[in-house]
C-alpha cells in the first residue's frame, strides 16, 4: 500500500530541530527542509510520534507494532527487526495567516504544491495538481485553491517569507518557580497543514523470542525463536490513524502538537 496523508495541526506545534543552535532571539527552532528552508516534520520525528500513539492509545499488539515500526528498547523479548512501513518527511503545504473576513486563511505557493506532487509521482503515486487542490479544500474551507492577490496561492518567495524566523510565532517558556523565562521557542500555528507518504506491505513476518513452556522452572526457561505472520498491515495503519488525533513534537502537557491525520489517497 502506498498512501497519501494530510496532517493538520489542531493546536500550535513545535517539532524542534536539535541539530541547530541559535544566537538570536529564538532558542529552539523548528525543523526545516534543508533544500527549501520551509518547515517540515522529519520522518524520524513523525514515526516516533505515530509509534507512541499506536502503543499507548491505539493499543496495537506487540507483533502489529513491530511489523509497522520495528523493534525499540521496550521490546525486551523481540529479536532485532526493522519495521515494514516506510515513513517520509511531512512537508508544510498550507500555513494559516490572519484574514479580516474569515478570521484566518490558509496560504501556500504553487511551487510548494508541485514539489510535493513531484515526490508523490517519484514514489509511484499518481496525484494531479488539481486533485491535491481539491483534497486540501476538503480538509479546510479556509483554503480557496485560487491564485492571485488576496487568494490562497501566493508567490513562492512571499510564502517563504511567511515561514521565516521573523514571521513565525515565538513563544516564551516561563520558569515555573521564581521569575523569568527559560527560553524562547518557535512554533507553527494551529491549522497548519502538512503532507506525507506512507508505504506499507500487506503482511510482515515478525520474529519473536518466547519462553519454552516445557521448562519446569519458568524463571530459568530458555527462549525459542518464533516467526509470526502479521496480516493486513495496510488496513491496520488506516484503521489506527485515519481521522485520529496524534500528538507530534514537544510540549504535549501544555497542549502542543495535537494533529489530525487524514488519508486522501491509496494505491
mmCIF file with all atom_site columns, C-alpha atoms in Angstrom, residues 152-153 218 266:
data_model
loop_
_atom_site.group_PDB
_atom_site.id
_atom_site.type_symbol
_atom_site.label_atom_id
_atom_site.label_alt_id
_atom_site.label_comp_id
_atom_site.label_asym_id
_atom_site.label_entity_id
_atom_site.label_seq_id
_atom_site.pdbx_PDB_ins_code
_atom_site.Cartn_x
_atom_site.Cartn_y
_atom_site.Cartn_z
_atom_site.occupancy
_atom_site.B_iso_or_equiv
_atom_site.pdbx_formal_charge
_atom_site.auth_seq_id
_atom_site.auth_comp_id
_atom_site.auth_asym_id
_atom_site.auth_atom_id
_atom_site.pdbx_PDB_model_num
ATOM 1 C CA . UNK A 1 152 ? -4.597 31.283  -1.023 1.00 0.00 ? 152 UNK A CA 1
ATOM 2 C CA . UNK A 1 153 ? -1.882 30.528  -3.596 1.00 0.00 ? 153 UNK A CA 1
ATOM 3 C CA . UNK A 1 218 ? 9.747  -20.582 34.419 1.00 0.00 ? 218 UNK A CA 1
ATOM 4 C CA . UNK A 1 266 ? -4.256 4.956   -1.586 1.00 0.00 ? 266 UNK A CA 1
#
